[in-house]
XYZ file of C-alpha atoms in Angstrom:
631
model
C -45.081 8.039 14.934
C -41.611 8.501 12.561
C -41.804 12.379 12.795
C -42.150 12.125 16.835
C -38.916 9.713 16.813
C -36.957 11.903 14.628
C -37.233 14.854 16.346
C -36.639 12.892 19.945
C -32.715 12.183 18.644
C -32.382 15.439 16.969
C -33.057 16.455 20.555
C -30.733 13.898 22.160
C -28.444 14.828 19.631
C -28.185 18.452 20.415
C -28.083 18.040 23.799
C -25.072 15.175 23.771
C -22.613 17.672 21.856
C -23.328 19.968 24.224
C -23.259 17.841 27.107
C -21.520 14.552 27.904
C -20.199 14.387 23.931
C -18.703 11.601 23.636
C -19.183 9.681 21.084
C -18.105 5.890 20.414
C -17.627 3.729 17.311
C -19.912 0.119 17.147
C -17.928 -1.563 19.655
C -16.845 1.411 22.217
C -12.807 0.291 21.747
C -12.501 3.787 19.272
C -13.715 6.812 21.346
C -13.929 10.827 20.424
C -14.653 13.604 22.475
C -15.124 16.671 20.728
C -15.241 20.165 22.783
C -14.988 24.273 22.828
C -12.991 25.117 24.880
C -12.129 28.934 24.913
C -13.328 29.531 21.822
C -11.835 26.431 19.832
C -12.319 22.931 18.858
C -10.713 20.304 20.888
C -10.377 16.366 19.806
C -8.762 14.073 22.303
C -8.970 10.402 20.685
C -9.100 6.942 23.157
C -8.361 3.510 22.039
C -9.733 0.596 24.363
C -8.997 3.348 27.559
C -5.162 4.366 26.245
C -5.218 8.630 25.221
C -3.179 8.788 22.398
C -4.661 12.305 21.163
C -5.312 14.893 24.295
C -7.320 17.978 23.009
C -5.902 18.142 19.870
C -6.090 21.797 18.014
C -8.418 21.874 15.166
C -7.261 24.860 13.421
C -8.951 26.358 9.778
C -7.876 29.572 8.390
C -8.835 31.991 5.020
C -6.920 34.490 4.441
C -5.808 34.416 7.381
C -8.035 34.418 9.671
C -9.577 32.294 12.099
C -12.630 29.901 10.748
C -13.021 28.068 13.701
C -12.145 31.221 15.678
C -15.696 31.155 18.324
C -16.872 28.542 16.018
C -20.514 26.242 17.748
C -22.070 23.094 17.090
C -25.478 23.874 15.973
C -26.423 20.169 15.705
C -25.112 16.927 15.011
C -26.192 14.095 12.410
C -25.309 10.867 13.773
C -25.792 7.683 11.238
C -24.666 4.095 11.693
C -23.466 1.951 8.697
C -22.647 -2.136 7.940
C -22.236 -3.763 4.626
C -19.744 -5.968 3.212
C -18.323 -4.955 -0.169
C -16.227 -7.541 -2.247
C -13.183 -6.174 -3.353
C -11.350 -6.777 -7.348
C -7.037 -6.658 -5.931
C -7.454 -6.153 -1.799
C -5.657 -7.656 1.014
C -9.342 -9.742 2.108
C -11.993 -10.949 -0.664
C -14.509 -9.416 1.101
C -14.086 -6.094 3.569
C -16.230 -5.408 6.453
C -16.913 -1.799 6.835
C -19.107 -0.588 9.715
C -18.678 2.410 11.429
C -21.144 5.070 13.014
C -20.859 8.390 10.942
C -21.059 11.892 12.866
C -21.245 15.024 11.230
C -21.023 18.276 13.149
C -22.898 21.431 12.035
C -20.508 24.258 12.598
C -21.107 28.235 12.959
C -18.390 30.381 13.366
C -18.985 34.151 14.794
C -18.537 35.418 11.632
C -22.032 33.254 10.801
C -19.894 31.074 8.387
C -20.850 27.503 8.267
C -19.366 24.112 7.645
C -19.496 20.978 8.243
C -17.102 18.413 10.067
C -17.441 14.802 9.531
C -16.061 12.112 11.848
C -16.480 7.962 11.273
C -15.468 6.024 13.984
C -14.520 2.650 13.587
C -13.254 -0.721 15.734
C -10.365 -0.017 14.678
C -9.606 3.768 13.630
C -10.771 7.373 13.405
C -11.026 9.879 10.255
C -12.316 13.174 9.769
C -12.384 15.324 7.510
C -14.292 19.064 6.223
C -16.475 19.445 3.821
C -16.835 23.216 2.992
C -20.006 24.995 0.842
C -20.461 26.854 -1.791
C -18.509 31.016 -1.183
C -15.308 29.357 1.047
C -12.054 30.149 -1.313
C -8.732 29.320 -0.423
C -8.595 27.113 3.502
C -5.724 25.726 5.405
C -5.628 23.238 7.875
C -2.840 23.956 10.654
C -3.905 21.847 13.270
C -1.838 20.263 16.745
C -1.667 16.748 17.329
C -0.943 17.257 20.689
C 0.132 13.045 22.423
C -0.670 12.672 25.946
C 3.205 11.062 25.956
C 6.139 11.136 23.763
C 5.429 8.523 21.597
C 7.997 5.884 19.597
C 7.121 6.553 16.037
C 8.077 4.882 12.501
C 8.102 6.978 9.227
C 7.564 7.083 5.761
C 10.966 7.595 4.123
C 10.292 7.871 0.736
C 13.031 5.452 -1.760
C 15.200 5.288 1.626
C 14.451 2.603 4.654
C 12.417 3.656 6.964
C 12.762 5.997 10.461
C 12.546 5.191 13.764
C 12.492 3.962 15.942
C 12.207 7.364 17.444
C 10.740 9.305 19.937
C 8.480 12.227 18.534
C 10.039 14.514 20.474
C 13.557 13.405 18.994
C 12.182 13.156 15.691
C 15.661 14.890 13.494
C 14.094 16.563 10.490
C 10.960 18.755 9.957
C 8.568 16.664 8.238
C 7.023 13.349 8.843
C 6.099 11.797 6.012
C 3.067 9.640 6.067
C 2.135 6.991 6.838
C 4.046 7.094 10.691
C 3.476 4.493 13.285
C 3.265 5.101 16.679
C 3.460 2.556 19.514
C 2.273 3.513 23.088
C 3.557 2.738 26.841
C 0.486 0.259 26.985
C 1.685 -1.200 23.878
C -0.980 -0.108 21.582
C 0.113 1.105 18.346
C -1.590 3.969 15.430
C -0.537 5.003 12.160
C -1.862 8.602 10.520
C -2.015 8.755 7.027
C -4.407 10.460 4.387
C -7.751 8.522 2.214
C -9.334 9.537 -0.749
C -6.289 11.710 -1.542
C -7.865 12.793 -5.188
C -8.197 16.211 -4.892
C -5.675 18.719 -2.995
C -2.307 17.686 -2.313
C -1.747 15.914 0.531
C -1.638 16.868 3.962
C 2.107 17.771 5.767
C 3.068 16.645 9.524
C 5.759 18.813 10.661
C 7.888 18.483 14.248
C 7.959 20.728 16.698
C 10.558 20.500 18.305
C 11.137 19.072 22.122
C 7.552 18.357 21.752
C 5.383 15.191 21.586
C 3.353 17.339 19.281
C 2.852 17.510 15.744
C 1.261 20.124 13.368
C -0.554 19.245 10.437
C -1.172 20.986 7.589
C -2.860 21.627 4.221
C -4.052 23.929 1.487
C -7.449 23.327 0.303
C -8.985 25.290 -3.054
C -12.190 25.464 -2.364
C -12.198 28.280 -4.897
C -16.013 29.603 -3.731
C -17.466 26.049 -4.358
C -19.173 23.304 -2.146
C -15.381 21.201 -1.142
C -14.316 18.274 0.731
C -10.882 17.643 2.217
C -9.178 14.398 1.681
C -9.810 12.712 5.523
C -6.917 12.804 7.987
C -7.289 9.159 9.427
C -5.855 7.254 12.213
C -5.479 3.318 12.124
C -5.375 1.479 15.539
C -4.657 -1.581 17.242
C -3.683 -3.556 19.846
C -1.252 -4.813 17.633
C 1.752 -3.985 15.373
C 0.020 -6.675 12.468
C -3.373 -4.969 13.196
C -2.461 -1.928 11.531
C -1.251 -4.115 8.145
C -4.889 -6.064 8.419
C -6.632 -2.819 8.767
C -9.772 -1.759 5.680
C -9.835 1.642 7.304
C -8.253 3.352 3.878
C -10.135 1.353 1.178
C -13.305 2.035 3.653
C -13.047 5.643 3.211
C -13.120 5.689 -0.953
C -15.703 5.950 -2.738
C -16.935 2.327 -4.205
C -16.134 0.771 -7.000
C -16.694 3.252 -10.854
C -15.531 0.231 -13.116
C -18.862 -1.616 -13.693
C -16.533 -4.199 -15.577
C -13.611 -5.288 -13.389
C -12.828 -8.955 -15.269
C -10.257 -7.153 -17.512
C -8.199 -6.334 -14.459
C -5.386 -8.832 -14.700
C -2.919 -9.813 -11.291
C -0.350 -11.931 -10.456
C 3.172 -12.567 -10.947
C 5.322 -10.917 -13.929
C 8.201 -11.787 -15.069
C 10.875 -7.932 -15.872
C 13.251 -7.749 -18.506
C 15.024 -4.462 -16.911
C 17.170 -6.197 -14.644
C 18.124 -8.810 -16.850
C 19.297 -7.135 -20.022
C 23.248 -8.298 -19.772
C 22.339 -11.706 -18.486
C 24.022 -15.087 -20.904
C 22.506 -17.982 -20.200
C 24.793 -20.991 -19.951
C 22.663 -23.633 -21.494
C 22.469 -22.285 -25.168
C 24.680 -18.779 -24.707
C 21.478 -16.821 -25.542
C 21.995 -13.119 -23.923
C 19.276 -11.420 -23.471
C 18.547 -7.709 -24.183
C 15.650 -4.579 -25.686
C 14.804 -6.969 -27.913
C 11.615 -8.933 -29.116
C 13.569 -12.134 -29.819
C 14.255 -11.666 -25.780
C 10.595 -11.122 -25.028
C 9.303 -14.014 -25.962
C 11.493 -16.603 -24.418
C 9.820 -14.318 -20.855
C 6.468 -15.097 -22.369
C 6.956 -18.637 -22.919
C 8.476 -19.396 -19.525
C 5.832 -17.102 -18.201
C 3.314 -19.244 -19.691
C 4.627 -22.810 -18.317
C 5.079 -21.680 -14.750
C 1.999 -20.084 -14.373
C 3.280 -16.436 -14.586
C 0.261 -13.828 -15.297
C 2.076 -10.657 -16.935
C 5.509 -9.636 -18.414
C 6.602 -5.760 -18.046
C 8.390 -3.995 -21.262
C 10.296 -1.592 -19.174
C 12.103 1.418 -20.308
C 13.306 2.291 -23.591
C 11.243 0.127 -25.505
C 10.142 3.666 -27.417
C 14.023 4.799 -27.528
C 15.034 6.855 -24.028
C 12.700 7.342 -21.910
C 13.929 11.198 -21.289
C 13.972 12.609 -24.598
C 10.926 14.857 -25.976
C 11.643 12.716 -29.266
C 10.940 9.269 -27.958
C 7.068 8.924 -29.040
C 5.315 5.814 -26.640
C 3.168 5.409 -29.800
C 5.799 3.602 -31.659
C 8.496 1.013 -30.965
C 12.324 1.320 -31.461
C 14.382 -1.293 -33.551
C 14.513 -4.491 -32.161
C 11.035 -4.308 -30.463
C 8.310 -5.241 -32.467
C 5.002 -4.392 -29.634
C 2.257 -5.478 -32.544
C 3.884 -9.048 -32.183
C 5.042 -9.011 -29.018
C 1.554 -8.545 -28.155
C 0.170 -11.048 -30.203
C 2.646 -14.092 -29.250
C 1.860 -13.074 -25.420
C -1.974 -13.163 -26.027
C -2.157 -16.612 -27.921
C 0.442 -18.043 -24.494
C -2.233 -16.187 -22.725
C 0.124 -13.887 -20.994
C -0.506 -9.789 -20.467
C 1.679 -7.689 -21.563
C 2.778 -4.497 -19.447
C 4.355 -1.588 -21.077
C 5.839 1.382 -19.554
C 5.910 4.953 -20.301
C 7.547 8.287 -19.120
C 5.385 11.417 -17.696
C 7.705 12.624 -20.338
C 6.527 11.374 -23.721
C 3.093 10.895 -21.890
C 2.489 14.510 -22.124
C 4.992 15.485 -25.556
C 2.485 12.888 -27.118
C -0.949 12.587 -25.935
C -1.627 10.655 -22.753
C -5.299 9.512 -24.397
C -3.884 9.659 -27.677
C -0.656 6.665 -25.842
C -3.219 5.294 -23.717
C -5.783 4.460 -26.490
C -2.233 3.363 -28.758
C -1.377 0.427 -26.098
C -5.369 -0.798 -25.806
C -5.363 -0.842 -29.303
C -2.017 -3.494 -29.420
C -3.524 -5.329 -26.214
C -1.678 -3.962 -23.416
C -2.812 -5.233 -20.207
C -1.575 -2.606 -18.589
C 0.784 0.324 -17.658
C 4.033 0.918 -15.529
C 4.154 5.188 -15.596
C 6.745 6.631 -14.226
C 8.790 10.181 -13.157
C 5.958 12.045 -12.808
C 7.013 15.751 -12.306
C 5.057 19.109 -11.406
C 3.871 20.580 -7.920
C 2.538 17.967 -5.331
C -1.045 19.377 -6.085
C -0.779 18.431 -9.955
C 0.916 14.729 -9.597
C -2.219 14.214 -7.754
C -4.698 15.348 -10.282
C -2.872 14.115 -12.976
C -2.524 10.210 -10.803
C -6.461 10.835 -10.664
C -6.355 11.533 -14.585
C -4.127 9.046 -15.654
C -6.509 5.811 -13.457
C -9.647 7.219 -15.389
C -8.399 7.674 -18.915
C -6.274 3.736 -18.234
C -10.082 2.248 -16.649
C -11.417 4.021 -20.135
C -9.707 2.219 -22.580
C -8.770 -1.342 -19.693
C -5.559 -0.985 -18.814
C -3.965 -0.972 -14.961
C -1.691 0.942 -14.259
C 1.430 1.053 -11.419
C 2.886 4.245 -10.715
C 6.504 4.250 -10.336
C 9.690 6.981 -8.889
C 8.013 8.919 -5.357
C 4.146 8.580 -6.790
C 1.273 10.264 -5.022
C 0.562 7.843 -1.613
C -1.390 4.969 -1.687
C -4.973 6.380 0.061
C -7.111 3.248 -0.634
C -8.089 4.907 -3.874
C -8.143 1.051 -5.412
C -11.050 0.895 -3.598
C -12.510 3.462 -6.339
C -10.281 2.744 -9.916
C -9.273 -1.327 -8.912
C -6.986 -0.911 -11.873
C -4.439 0.901 -9.970
C -3.048 -2.496 -8.377
C 0.337 -0.959 -7.179
C 3.203 1.785 -6.157
C 6.662 2.103 -5.860
C 5.958 3.118 -2.152
C 9.690 2.802 -0.783
C 12.869 1.335 -1.453
C 12.474 -1.082 -4.304
C 15.122 -3.998 -3.783
C 18.119 -3.019 -5.935
C 16.568 0.126 -7.007
C 18.241 3.530 -7.371
C 21.561 1.760 -7.598
C 21.718 0.700 -4.268
C 20.106 -2.759 -2.405
C 18.248 -2.978 1.006
C 18.796 -4.988 4.106
C 17.100 -7.475 5.888
C 15.811 -4.766 8.219
C 14.166 -2.824 5.469
C 11.866 -5.687 4.161
C 10.927 -6.305 7.623
C 9.945 -2.606 8.902
C 8.426 -1.652 5.255
C 5.640 -3.512 5.464
C 4.375 -2.672 9.281
C 4.955 1.580 7.450
C 4.363 1.749 4.274
C 1.836 -1.607 3.468
C -0.423 -0.007 5.763
C -1.167 2.992 2.960
C -1.805 0.342 0.199
C 0.361 -2.050 -2.097
C 3.755 -1.859 -2.830
C 5.779 -3.432 -5.804
C 9.366 -3.579 -4.300
C 10.999 -6.155 -6.947
C 11.282 -9.097 -4.894
C 12.525 -12.332 -5.918
C 15.902 -12.806 -6.787
C 17.018 -16.157 -7.066
C 20.764 -15.102 -8.048
C 21.498 -13.591 -5.350
C 25.358 -14.551 -5.340
C 26.172 -13.598 -9.214
C 23.264 -10.535 -10.566
C 25.539 -7.834 -9.479
C 28.875 -7.548 -11.454
C 28.177 -10.449 -14.139
C 26.934 -8.132 -17.279
C 24.071 -7.037 -16.053
C 23.221 -3.555 -17.132
C 20.665 -2.598 -14.269
C 21.610 -4.115 -11.360
C 23.758 -1.467 -10.026
C 25.165 -2.908 -6.686
C 25.657 -6.861 -4.321
C 22.245 -8.398 -3.051
C 22.144 -9.312 0.574
C 19.588 -11.750 1.829
C 18.455 -15.257 1.345
C 17.022 -16.890 -1.342
C 14.229 -18.347 0.933
C 13.363 -15.225 1.815
C 13.017 -13.623 -1.525
C 10.542 -16.501 -1.623
C 8.943 -15.512 1.519
C 8.796 -12.124 0.470
C 6.262 -12.824 -2.081
C 3.656 -13.641 0.838
C 4.296 -11.742 3.375
C 4.175 -8.177 1.116
C 0.613 -7.344 -0.446
C 1.344 -6.293 -3.622
C -1.333 -6.064 -7.375
C 1.332 -7.471 -8.846
C 4.445 -8.979 -8.164
C 7.153 -7.948 -10.510
C 9.988 -10.497 -10.241
C 13.581 -9.578 -11.248
C 15.330 -12.186 -12.046
C 16.373 -14.572 -15.412
C 13.532 -17.880 -16.092
C 16.924 -19.867 -16.288
C 18.183 -18.409 -12.661
C 14.300 -19.954 -11.305
C 14.210 -23.289 -12.538
C 18.070 -23.731 -11.402
C 16.376 -24.319 -7.821
C 13.299 -25.533 -9.481
C 11.969 -27.124 -5.771
C 12.232 -23.717 -4.611
C 10.720 -21.501 -7.284
C 7.846 -24.059 -7.187
C 6.311 -22.546 -4.165
C 6.124 -19.418 -6.288
C 4.826 -21.442 -9.346
C 1.561 -22.972 -6.995
C 0.887 -19.251 -5.467
C -2.447 -17.892 -7.010
C -2.714 -15.415 -9.131
C -4.158 -13.461 -6.307
C -5.245 -14.267 -2.559
C -8.563 -14.251 -1.116
C -7.492 -13.497 2.774
C -3.825 -11.272 4.443
C -3.160 -12.755 8.537
C -0.614 -11.289 10.036
C 0.624 -13.937 12.210
C 3.438 -12.743 14.310
C 5.987 -9.966 13.923
C 7.476 -6.622 15.368
C 8.211 -3.709 13.719
C 11.843 -3.797 12.246
C 12.650 -6.890 13.313
C 10.356 -10.301 12.142
C 6.858 -10.667 9.791
C 5.313 -13.851 9.927
C 2.255 -13.206 7.340
C -0.494 -16.248 6.270
C -2.657 -15.304 2.918
C -5.107 -17.848 1.846
C -6.694 -18.948 -1.675
C -9.444 -21.307 -2.058
C -8.426 -23.649 0.826
C -4.829 -23.515 0.046
C -2.620 -21.730 2.150
C 0.906 -19.802 1.858
C 2.914 -18.452 4.699
C 5.782 -15.992 4.406
C 8.275 -15.358 7.657
C 11.190 -12.711 7.641
C 13.879 -11.393 9.792
C 16.010 -9.172 9.928
C 20.531 -9.647 10.711
C 19.133 -11.637 13.571
C 18.982 -15.833 12.819
C 15.519 -16.817 15.037
C 12.978 -19.079 16.266
C 9.236 -18.656 15.472
C 6.360 -20.801 16.836
C 3.609 -20.724 14.009
C 0.590 -21.943 15.074
C -2.183 -22.741 13.129
C -5.185 -22.025 14.199
C -7.092 -20.829 11.161
C -7.150 -23.726 9.311
C -10.634 -25.553 8.970
C -11.582 -28.325 11.805
C -12.068 -31.917 10.606
C -9.589 -31.321 7.325
C -5.592 -33.081 7.161
C -3.207 -30.838 5.422
C -0.228 -31.401 4.013
C 2.967 -28.891 3.613
C 5.947 -28.259 2.366
C 8.480 -26.046 4.018
C 11.031 -23.446 1.569
C 13.547 -22.653 3.938
C 17.314 -21.516 4.998
C 19.651 -24.176 5.886
C 21.908 -23.867 9.163
C 24.598 -22.282 7.678
C 22.613 -19.960 5.535
C 23.521 -15.849 6.405
C 22.370 -12.789 3.931
C 25.925 -12.064 3.107
C 27.922 -14.520 2.817
C 25.697 -17.877 2.498
C 23.178 -16.018 0.395
C 21.589 -19.275 -2.085
C 21.411 -21.674 0.802
C 18.255 -23.352 0.892
C 16.324 -26.862 1.553
C 13.088 -28.494 0.783
C 10.840 -30.653 3.029
C 7.962 -31.763 1.739
C 4.734 -34.148 3.377
C 5.215 -32.612 6.878
C 1.350 -33.385 8.188
C -1.189 -30.291 9.910
C -4.407 -29.781 11.723
C -6.022 -27.312 12.926
C -4.439 -26.070 16.432
C -1.004 -27.522 15.295
C 2.568 -25.940 16.066
C 5.566 -25.873 14.574
C 8.607 -24.158 15.005
C 10.696 -22.933 12.566
C 14.108 -21.344 12.162
C 15.558 -18.154 10.001
C 18.727 -17.762 9.395
C 20.393 -14.187 9.648
C 18.295 -12.245 6.955
C 16.627 -14.996 6.506
C 13.515 -16.324 5.425
C 10.560 -19.068 5.286
C 8.075 -20.094 3.111
C 4.866 -22.781 3.514
C 2.284 -24.647 0.687
C -0.086 -25.706 2.902
C -3.069 -27.757 0.822
C -5.910 -30.241 2.150
C -4.764 -34.207 1.799
C -6.830 -35.561 -1.061
């Protein structure tokens, strides 16, 4: 009987791929049609009856000859999958992984065989190629044809993102991913890559004046069985749905670290931006030395801060080949610092430059860090070709796992690709314009654009949490290069609205304590949240995010240069439970350029499920809430 049913399914699949060849996601909201037209493989993508991609021309070449010329579909293997897994440091504590899988077994006119695998989720689609032994250097050069000239926003490295702009009007050749599109039917979708482990990431190039993009990637099969990364498309009826999606992590393999209890997340103090700061009360001047680090550790231990990041130059000039990361410079006693931090329950993250890692041996350095008791590393300025950086990233992450170290990549890292599911010690990346970095500061429109674009790829390290906005620049602090626009209430909200495995806070302990009632919102935050909900938002305009932790909630809202009033509906709260909230707000006079530090705190606001609250945000401002059940 089992064999008979299998045969029936097999025959059906052959029939479906040569006749009615539309395939669907579990709830039928995502649909793909794969067909052969004049010997070429074409793909259509539809979301809720909105045609997103029309007759995508899938192209592969080997030695300049087409692999998919006169291709035929031999048969299709279909599977459905549905499970729930628990994250270590994800946006949500639990992730549902539910999709329909279709593997198309192809054969070209030269009798070469290969597979095209598609996964259809209710909120997205992804495809990849699987090459058996025998292939050499393969290049994809597919053409993504859009059904209309869509508006897009795109990642732009350590600069403000590109967009909004029409595809046909995009300036420049390459569109960097993630790239987000808005359709005329007001649906949204993004393109990015998942599971980047073995090959240089794919490239999207414009076609001048046309609503299409070329997707290219070189795959070195080298005569062995090879699979590409996933070309992934996240879909949603609102822009916030793309951020909430877990498609990228679901496209990666399950966790390979057996015991993850040592992985530390949360907020971190940071010495780098505080060098040269002088405390008013006792005249103490912070510098690159152990006495300063101990002062950070004391503050962290007293204020529910989990980590301290000791940044560049602690083992000598980070760009000097003579600087040895297995020994500290004068004034820095790493062993003493680590012992002190351990006694206070604080983890220490150590900076490591690519030059020192390669000169003195990556594994030797990581073992030394581990022996000292470090909690993790911040890896900076990786060099090499794009493919070399991909391979080196994987090597660093795996070796860090071996020595029980987390890793935070900075300085134009390889894009996050959901790989934190497989290696959850990869806690974050500086994947965007990190505030006050690269000798410039970002304006309010950046923080309401990056979450909708960059954060789709994964957790971000953006150096949020400034409190001394009026005096950080030009006041003796060596690593603050420009005036910082923004409001202090917005700085707190950023720590909620932006998802990151760690939050590296740039200010001096004394500045946080000067605004102790505002800082209390940060003090009350958990080391990691359980959930992530985008309550409302529009790319480049505003965003409001709710994060859950047990029975408590934190809400962070941000706006661009425009003052704004938002309505928050608390339909996510538990029934039959009364809550009390503390609000951390801009004042009526607050402004991101000329009245940055004006704020107010409102306590004892009562809420229940379904309550509606109107909140005001100043120009460039923000608003935060700490919500907990009434005991």
